[in-house]
Coordinates of C-alpha atoms in Angstrom, one line a residue:
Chain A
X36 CA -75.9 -67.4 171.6
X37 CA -73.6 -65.9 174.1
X38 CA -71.0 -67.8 175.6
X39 CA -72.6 -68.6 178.6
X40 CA -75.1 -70.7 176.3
X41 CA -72.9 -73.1 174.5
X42 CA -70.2 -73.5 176.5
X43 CA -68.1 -76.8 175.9
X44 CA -70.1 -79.7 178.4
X45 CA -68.7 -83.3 177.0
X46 CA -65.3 -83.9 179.2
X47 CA -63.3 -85.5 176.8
X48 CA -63.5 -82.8 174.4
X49 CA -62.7 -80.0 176.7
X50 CA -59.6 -81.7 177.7
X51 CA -58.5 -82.4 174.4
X52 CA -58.8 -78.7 173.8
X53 CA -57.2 -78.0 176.3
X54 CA -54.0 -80.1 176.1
X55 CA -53.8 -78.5 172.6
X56 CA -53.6 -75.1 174.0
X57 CA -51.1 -76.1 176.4
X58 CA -49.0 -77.6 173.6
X59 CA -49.3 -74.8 171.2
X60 CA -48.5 -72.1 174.0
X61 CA -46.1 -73.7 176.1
X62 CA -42.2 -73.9 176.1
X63 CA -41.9 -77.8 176.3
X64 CA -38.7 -78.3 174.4
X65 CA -36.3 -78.9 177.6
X66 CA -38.3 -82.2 178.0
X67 CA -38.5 -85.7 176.8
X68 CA -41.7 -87.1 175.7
X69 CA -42.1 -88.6 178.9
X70 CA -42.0 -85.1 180.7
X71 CA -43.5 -83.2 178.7
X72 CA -47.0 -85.2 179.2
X73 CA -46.1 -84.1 182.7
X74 CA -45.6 -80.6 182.4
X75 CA -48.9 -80.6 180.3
X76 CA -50.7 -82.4 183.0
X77 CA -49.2 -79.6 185.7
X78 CA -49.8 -76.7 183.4
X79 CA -53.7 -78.0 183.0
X80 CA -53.8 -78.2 186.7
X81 CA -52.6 -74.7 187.4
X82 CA -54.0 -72.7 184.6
X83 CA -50.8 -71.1 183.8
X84 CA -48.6 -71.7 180.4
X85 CA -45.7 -69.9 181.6
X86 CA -45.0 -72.1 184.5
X87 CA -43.4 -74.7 182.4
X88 CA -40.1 -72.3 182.6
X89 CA -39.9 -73.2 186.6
X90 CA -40.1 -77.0 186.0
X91 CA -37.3 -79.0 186.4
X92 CA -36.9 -82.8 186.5
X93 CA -33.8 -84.7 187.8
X94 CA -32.2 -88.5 187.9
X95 CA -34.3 -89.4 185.9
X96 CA -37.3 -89.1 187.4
X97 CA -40.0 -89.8 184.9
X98 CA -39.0 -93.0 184.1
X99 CA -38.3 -93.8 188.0
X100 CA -41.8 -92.7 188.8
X101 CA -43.4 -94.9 186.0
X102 CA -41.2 -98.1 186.7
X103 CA -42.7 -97.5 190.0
X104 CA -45.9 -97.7 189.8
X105 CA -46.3 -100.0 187.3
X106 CA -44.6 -102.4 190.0
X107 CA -47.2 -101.3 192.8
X108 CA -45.2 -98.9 194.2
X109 CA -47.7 -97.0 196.8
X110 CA -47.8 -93.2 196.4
X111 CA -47.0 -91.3 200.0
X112 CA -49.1 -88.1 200.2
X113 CA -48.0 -85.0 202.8
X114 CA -51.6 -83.7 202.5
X115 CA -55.4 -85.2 201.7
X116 CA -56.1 -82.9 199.2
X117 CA -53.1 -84.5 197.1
X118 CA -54.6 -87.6 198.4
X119 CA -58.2 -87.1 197.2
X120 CA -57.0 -85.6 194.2
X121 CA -55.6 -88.6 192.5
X122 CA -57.4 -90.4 190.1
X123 CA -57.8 -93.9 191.0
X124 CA -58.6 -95.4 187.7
X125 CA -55.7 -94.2 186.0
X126 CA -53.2 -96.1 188.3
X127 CA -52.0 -99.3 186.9
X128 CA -51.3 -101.5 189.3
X129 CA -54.3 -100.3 191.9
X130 CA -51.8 -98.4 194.0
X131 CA -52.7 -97.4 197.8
X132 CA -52.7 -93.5 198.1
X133 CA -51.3 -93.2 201.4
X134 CA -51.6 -89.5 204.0
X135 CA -51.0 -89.5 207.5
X136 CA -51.8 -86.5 208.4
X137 CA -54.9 -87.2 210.3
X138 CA -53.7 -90.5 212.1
X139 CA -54.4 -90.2 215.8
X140 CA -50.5 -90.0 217.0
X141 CA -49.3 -87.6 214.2
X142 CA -50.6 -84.3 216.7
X143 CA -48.2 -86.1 219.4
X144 CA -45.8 -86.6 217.6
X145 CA -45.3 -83.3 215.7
X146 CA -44.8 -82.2 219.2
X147 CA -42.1 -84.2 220.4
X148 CA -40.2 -83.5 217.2
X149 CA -40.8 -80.2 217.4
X150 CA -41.9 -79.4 213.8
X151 CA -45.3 -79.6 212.1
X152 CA -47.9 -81.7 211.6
X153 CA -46.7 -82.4 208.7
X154 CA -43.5 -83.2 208.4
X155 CA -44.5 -85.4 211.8
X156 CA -47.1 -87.3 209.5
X157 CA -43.9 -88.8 207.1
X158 CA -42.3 -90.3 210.4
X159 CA -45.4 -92.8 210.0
X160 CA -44.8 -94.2 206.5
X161 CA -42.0 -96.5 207.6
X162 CA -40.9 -98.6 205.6
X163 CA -43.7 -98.3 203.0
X164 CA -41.0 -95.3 201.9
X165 CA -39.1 -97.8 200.0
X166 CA -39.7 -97.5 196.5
X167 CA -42.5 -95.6 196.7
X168 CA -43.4 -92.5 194.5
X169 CA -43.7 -89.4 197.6
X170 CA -45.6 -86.5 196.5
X171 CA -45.7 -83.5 198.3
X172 CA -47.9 -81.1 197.6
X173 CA -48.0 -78.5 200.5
X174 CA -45.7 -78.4 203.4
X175 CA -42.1 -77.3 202.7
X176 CA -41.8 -78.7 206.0
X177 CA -42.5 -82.4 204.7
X178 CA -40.0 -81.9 202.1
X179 CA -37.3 -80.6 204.5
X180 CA -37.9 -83.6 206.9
X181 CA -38.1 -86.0 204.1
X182 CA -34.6 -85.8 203.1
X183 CA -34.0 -85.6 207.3
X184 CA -35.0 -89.3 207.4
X185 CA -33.3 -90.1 204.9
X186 CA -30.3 -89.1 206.1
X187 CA -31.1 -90.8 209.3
X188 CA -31.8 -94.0 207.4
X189 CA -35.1 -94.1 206.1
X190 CA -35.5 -96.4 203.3
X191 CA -35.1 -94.7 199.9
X192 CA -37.9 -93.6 197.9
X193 CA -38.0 -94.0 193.8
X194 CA -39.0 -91.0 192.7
X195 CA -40.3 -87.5 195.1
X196 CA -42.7 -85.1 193.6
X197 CA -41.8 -82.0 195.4
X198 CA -44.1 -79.1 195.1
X199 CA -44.4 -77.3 198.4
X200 CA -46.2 -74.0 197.8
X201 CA -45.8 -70.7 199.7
X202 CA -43.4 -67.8 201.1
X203 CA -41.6 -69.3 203.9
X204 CA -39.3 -72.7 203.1
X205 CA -40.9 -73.7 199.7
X206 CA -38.2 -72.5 197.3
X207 CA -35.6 -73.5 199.7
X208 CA -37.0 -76.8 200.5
X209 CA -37.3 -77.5 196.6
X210 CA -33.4 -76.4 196.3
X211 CA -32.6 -78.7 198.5
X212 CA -34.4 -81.7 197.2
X213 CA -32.4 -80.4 193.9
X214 CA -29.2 -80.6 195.3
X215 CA -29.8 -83.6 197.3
X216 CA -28.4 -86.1 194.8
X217 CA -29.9 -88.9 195.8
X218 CA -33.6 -89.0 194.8
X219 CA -35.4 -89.2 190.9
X220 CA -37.0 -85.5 191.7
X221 CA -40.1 -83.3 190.0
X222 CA -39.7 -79.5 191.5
X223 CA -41.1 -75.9 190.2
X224 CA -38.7 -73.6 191.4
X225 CA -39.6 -70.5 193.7
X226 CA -43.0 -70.0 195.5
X227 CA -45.1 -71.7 193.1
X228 CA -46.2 -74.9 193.4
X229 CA -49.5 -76.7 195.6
X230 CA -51.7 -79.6 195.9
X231 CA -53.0 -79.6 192.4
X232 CA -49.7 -79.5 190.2
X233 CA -48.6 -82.5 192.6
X234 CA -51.9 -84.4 191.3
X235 CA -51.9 -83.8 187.8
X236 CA -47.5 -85.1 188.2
X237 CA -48.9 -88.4 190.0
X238 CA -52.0 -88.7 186.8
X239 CA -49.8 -88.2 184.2
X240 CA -47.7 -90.7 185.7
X241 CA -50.1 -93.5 186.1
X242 CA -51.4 -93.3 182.8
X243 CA -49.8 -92.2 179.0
X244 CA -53.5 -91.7 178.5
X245 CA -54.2 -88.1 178.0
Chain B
X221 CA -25.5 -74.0 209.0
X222 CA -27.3 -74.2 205.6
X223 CA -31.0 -73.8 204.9
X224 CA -31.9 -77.5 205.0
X225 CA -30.7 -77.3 208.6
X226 CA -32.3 -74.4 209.8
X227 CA -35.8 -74.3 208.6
X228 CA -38.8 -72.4 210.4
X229 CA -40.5 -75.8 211.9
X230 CA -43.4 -74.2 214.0
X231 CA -46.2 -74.0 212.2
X232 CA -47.7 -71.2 213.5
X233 CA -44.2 -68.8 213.0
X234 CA -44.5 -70.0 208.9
X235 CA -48.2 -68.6 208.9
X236 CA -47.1 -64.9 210.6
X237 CA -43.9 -64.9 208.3
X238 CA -45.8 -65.6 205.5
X239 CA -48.7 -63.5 206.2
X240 CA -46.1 -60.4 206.9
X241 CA -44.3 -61.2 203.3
X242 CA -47.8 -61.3 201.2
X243 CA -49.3 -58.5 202.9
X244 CA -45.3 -56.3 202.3
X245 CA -45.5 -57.8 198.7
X246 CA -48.9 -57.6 197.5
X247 CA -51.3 -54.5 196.2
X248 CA -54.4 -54.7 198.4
X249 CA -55.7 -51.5 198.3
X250 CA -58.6 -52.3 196.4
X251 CA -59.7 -54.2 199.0
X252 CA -62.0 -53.6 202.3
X253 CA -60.5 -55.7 205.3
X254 CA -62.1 -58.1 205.0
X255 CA -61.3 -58.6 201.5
X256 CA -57.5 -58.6 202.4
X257 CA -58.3 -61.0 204.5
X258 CA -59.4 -63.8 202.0
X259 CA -57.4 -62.2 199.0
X260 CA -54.0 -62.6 201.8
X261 CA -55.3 -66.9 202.3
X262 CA -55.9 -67.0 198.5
X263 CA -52.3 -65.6 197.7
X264 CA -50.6 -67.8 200.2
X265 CA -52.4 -70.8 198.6
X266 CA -51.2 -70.1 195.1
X267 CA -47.9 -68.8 196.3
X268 CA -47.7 -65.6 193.7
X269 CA -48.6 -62.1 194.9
X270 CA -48.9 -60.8 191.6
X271 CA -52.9 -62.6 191.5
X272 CA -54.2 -59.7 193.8
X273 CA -54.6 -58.2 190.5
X274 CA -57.2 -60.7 189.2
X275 CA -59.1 -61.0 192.2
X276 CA -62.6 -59.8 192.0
X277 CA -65.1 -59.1 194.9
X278 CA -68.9 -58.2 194.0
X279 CA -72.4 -58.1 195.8
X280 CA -70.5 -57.6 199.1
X281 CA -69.7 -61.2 198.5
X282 CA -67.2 -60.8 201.8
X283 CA -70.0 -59.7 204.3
X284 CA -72.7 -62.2 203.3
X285 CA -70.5 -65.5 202.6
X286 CA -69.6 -64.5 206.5
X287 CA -72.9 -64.0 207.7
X288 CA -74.2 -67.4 205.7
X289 CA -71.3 -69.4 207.9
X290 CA -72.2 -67.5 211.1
X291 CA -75.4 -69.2 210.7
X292 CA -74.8 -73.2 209.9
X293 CA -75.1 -72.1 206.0
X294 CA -73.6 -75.7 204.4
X295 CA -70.7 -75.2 201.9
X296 CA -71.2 -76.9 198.8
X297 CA -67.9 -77.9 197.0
X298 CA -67.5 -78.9 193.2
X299 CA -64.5 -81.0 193.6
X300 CA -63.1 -83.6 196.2
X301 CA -60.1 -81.7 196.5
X302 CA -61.7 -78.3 197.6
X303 CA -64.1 -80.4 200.2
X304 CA -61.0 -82.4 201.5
X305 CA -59.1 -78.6 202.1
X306 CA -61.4 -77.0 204.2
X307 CA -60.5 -76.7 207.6
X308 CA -63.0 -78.3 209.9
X309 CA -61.6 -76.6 213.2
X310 CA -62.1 -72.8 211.7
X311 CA -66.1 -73.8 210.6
X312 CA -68.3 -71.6 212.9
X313 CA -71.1 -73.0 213.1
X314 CA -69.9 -77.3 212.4
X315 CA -70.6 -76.2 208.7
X316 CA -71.7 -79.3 206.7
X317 CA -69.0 -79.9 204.1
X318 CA -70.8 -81.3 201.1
X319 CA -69.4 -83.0 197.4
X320 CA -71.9 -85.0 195.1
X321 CA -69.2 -85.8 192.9
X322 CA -68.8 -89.6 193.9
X323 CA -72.6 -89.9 194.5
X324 CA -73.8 -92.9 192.3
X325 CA -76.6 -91.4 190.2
X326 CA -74.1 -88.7 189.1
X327 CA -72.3 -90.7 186.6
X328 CA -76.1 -90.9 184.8
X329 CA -76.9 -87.9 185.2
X330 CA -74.2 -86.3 183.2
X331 CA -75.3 -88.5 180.4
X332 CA -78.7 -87.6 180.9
X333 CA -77.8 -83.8 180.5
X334 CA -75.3 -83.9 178.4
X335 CA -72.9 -82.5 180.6
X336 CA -69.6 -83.4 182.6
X337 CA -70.2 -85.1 185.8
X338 CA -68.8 -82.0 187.8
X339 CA -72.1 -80.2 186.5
X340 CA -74.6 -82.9 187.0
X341 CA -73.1 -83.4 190.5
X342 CA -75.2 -80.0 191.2
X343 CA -78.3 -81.3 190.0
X344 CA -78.5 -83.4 193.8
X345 CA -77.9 -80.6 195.8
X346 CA -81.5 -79.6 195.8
X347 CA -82.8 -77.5 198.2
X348 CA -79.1 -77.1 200.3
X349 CA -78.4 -74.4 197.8
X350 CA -80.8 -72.0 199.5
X351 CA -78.4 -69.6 201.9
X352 CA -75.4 -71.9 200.7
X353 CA -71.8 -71.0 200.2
X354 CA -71.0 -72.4 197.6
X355 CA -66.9 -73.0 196.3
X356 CA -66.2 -73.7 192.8
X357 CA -62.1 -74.9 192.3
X358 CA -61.9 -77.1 189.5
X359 CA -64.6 -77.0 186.6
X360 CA -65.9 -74.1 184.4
X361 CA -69.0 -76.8 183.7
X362 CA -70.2 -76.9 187.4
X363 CA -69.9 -72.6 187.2
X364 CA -71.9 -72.2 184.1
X365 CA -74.4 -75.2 185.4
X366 CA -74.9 -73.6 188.6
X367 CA -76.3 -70.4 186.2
X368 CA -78.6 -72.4 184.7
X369 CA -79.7 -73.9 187.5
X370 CA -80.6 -70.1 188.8
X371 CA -82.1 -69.7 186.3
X372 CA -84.2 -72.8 185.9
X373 CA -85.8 -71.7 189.9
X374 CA -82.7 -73.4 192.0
X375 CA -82.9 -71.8 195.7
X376 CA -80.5 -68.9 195.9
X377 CA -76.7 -69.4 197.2
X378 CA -75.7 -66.9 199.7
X379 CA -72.7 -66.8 197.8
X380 CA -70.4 -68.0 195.0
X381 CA -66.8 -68.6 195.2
X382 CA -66.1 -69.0 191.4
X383 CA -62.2 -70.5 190.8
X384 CA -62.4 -72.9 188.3
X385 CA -58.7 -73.3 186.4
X386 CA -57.8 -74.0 183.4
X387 CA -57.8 -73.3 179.4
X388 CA -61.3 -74.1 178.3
X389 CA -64.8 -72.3 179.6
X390 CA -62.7 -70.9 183.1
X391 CA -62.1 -67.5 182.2
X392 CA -65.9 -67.3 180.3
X393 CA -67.8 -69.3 183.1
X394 CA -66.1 -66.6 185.7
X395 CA -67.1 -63.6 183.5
X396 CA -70.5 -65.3 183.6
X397 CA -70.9 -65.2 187.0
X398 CA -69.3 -61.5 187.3
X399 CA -72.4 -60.5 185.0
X400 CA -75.2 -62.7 186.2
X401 CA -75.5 -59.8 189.0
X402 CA -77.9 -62.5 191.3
X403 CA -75.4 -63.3 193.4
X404 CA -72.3 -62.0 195.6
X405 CA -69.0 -63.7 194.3
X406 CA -65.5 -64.0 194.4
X407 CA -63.7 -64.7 191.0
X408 CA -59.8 -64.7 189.9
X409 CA -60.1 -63.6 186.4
X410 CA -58.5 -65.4 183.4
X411 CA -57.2 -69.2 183.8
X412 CA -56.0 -69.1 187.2
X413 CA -57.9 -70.6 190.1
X414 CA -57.9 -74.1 191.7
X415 CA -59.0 -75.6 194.4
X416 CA -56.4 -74.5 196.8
X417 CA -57.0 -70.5 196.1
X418 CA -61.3 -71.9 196.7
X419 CA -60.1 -73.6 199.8
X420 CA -58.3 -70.9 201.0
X421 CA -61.3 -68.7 200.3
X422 CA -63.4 -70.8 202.7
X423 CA -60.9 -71.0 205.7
X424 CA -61.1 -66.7 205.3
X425 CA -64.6 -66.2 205.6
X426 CA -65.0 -69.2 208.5
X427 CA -62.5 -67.7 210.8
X428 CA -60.8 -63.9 211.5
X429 CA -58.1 -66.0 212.8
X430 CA -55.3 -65.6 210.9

């Protein structure tokens, strides 16, 4: 039989498998328990062992992001794929998954702020910001004008997820979410990053189930 | 005035800037123009330059997954995440955008083939797989499935973009593809892959507009 033949096909088993890997490749010992399910859930995500070297959590973030949504906290998306990504049966409390991107005056509104469609979409969350669990997953943008509103008053989130991916503003707009102070943070440093390591951060955080 | 003040905020300025980095960064000569074209989108998905290495072309898999949008082909997604990516504005042809992964009989049908519900989610595409492009981002299952189906009669894609992630079957289910020698493909080789490097696939071959 050749592998194409008797490949793995019942889903539990292959992700048992592959969380062993993971934990018998990676570099988990900067973590707690708590983060390291994390990382493991990222690293599955992204196919890559070595990127647990660029993850770096901060005021305490996984216990933030748990507390959070165990008390209903909703989880504020910067784009759909994050969105549509997350597994609704692993979140405890029923949480709403929340993007604005496609609401009718986000286009508008980009415009009169004179930044991007995303980064516009956050000025729409409001005050469901407050406590909530933000991950973004895309725009370093979103990340940048996050900690804009908050400046400017915006009601303070309990944990941000911030994994902006790309060449122009993600590794700066992670720094700065790092040096920020204020906020329980999730960042892989540098260009890395991207809709699917922000998933599997918000799925291991719903649920110690792995 | 410090980066978190100065960001790039128009959109279109973070696509050339990043486009000009990837393309001063990364080792494309392998490549026909086209191919730069979607291995450029794929690297600025993923955010590393160094996967240009890993990505694999066959069957003229550039020319015909073109040709196939060109003319209403539908794109046939594995995953929520990869349909939810796609950018509807850069379809030629109002491409249908399909995902049987939430259908209802899927759940049964996985038991009923003993495989993972992101295989038997192909089982109800049917007769949309003739001339399809179809865009594999998450699981290995859905890329060796979609072999068997081949096999088994299934109507002929027009072509396969094969990016499952992760640690088990991904880097075997590609290889798979690489040697089933039916169809033109697109592969990264080893773990990496994801939805966002599939998605980014896509938006290349809809539209020359970078």
């Amino acid at each position: 039989m050749t592998d194409r033949d008797d490949y793995i096909r019942d889903g539990a088993a292959i992700y048992e498998r592959s969380f062993a890997i993971i934990r018998a490749e990676s570099n988990l010992s900067r973590f707690s328990d708590a983060e390291s399910r994390i990382a493991v859930r990222m690293i599955h995500g992204c196919g890559m062992v070595e990127v647990a070297d660029a993850i770096h959590f901060g005021g305490g973030f996984a216990a933030a992001g748990r507390a959070a949504l165990l008390a209903g906290a909703p989880i504020l998306c910067d784009s759909k794929m994050v969105a549509h990504g997350i597994t609704r049966a692993r979140l405890p409390a029923n949480n709403e998954v929340i993007c604005t991107l496609d609401a009718p005056e986000t286009p508008a509104l980009a415009k009169r702020i004179g930044n991007t469609r995303s980064a516009a979409a956050l000025d729409l969350w409001g005050d469901r910001l407050r406590g909530a669990v933000v991950a973004i997953g895309n725009a370093p943008t979103a990340l940048f004008h996050l900690l804009e509103l908050l400046d400017a008053g915006a009601p303070m989130p309990a944990a941000v997820i911030g994994l902006p991916v790309g060449f122009v503003g993600a590794a700066e707009s992670k720094e700065a979410l790092r040096a920020d102070g204020r906020l329980p943070y999730l960042i892989v440093e540098g260009r890395r990053g991207g809709s699917a390591m922000a998933v599997s951060a918000v799925n291991a955080l719903a649920s110690d189930a792995e």
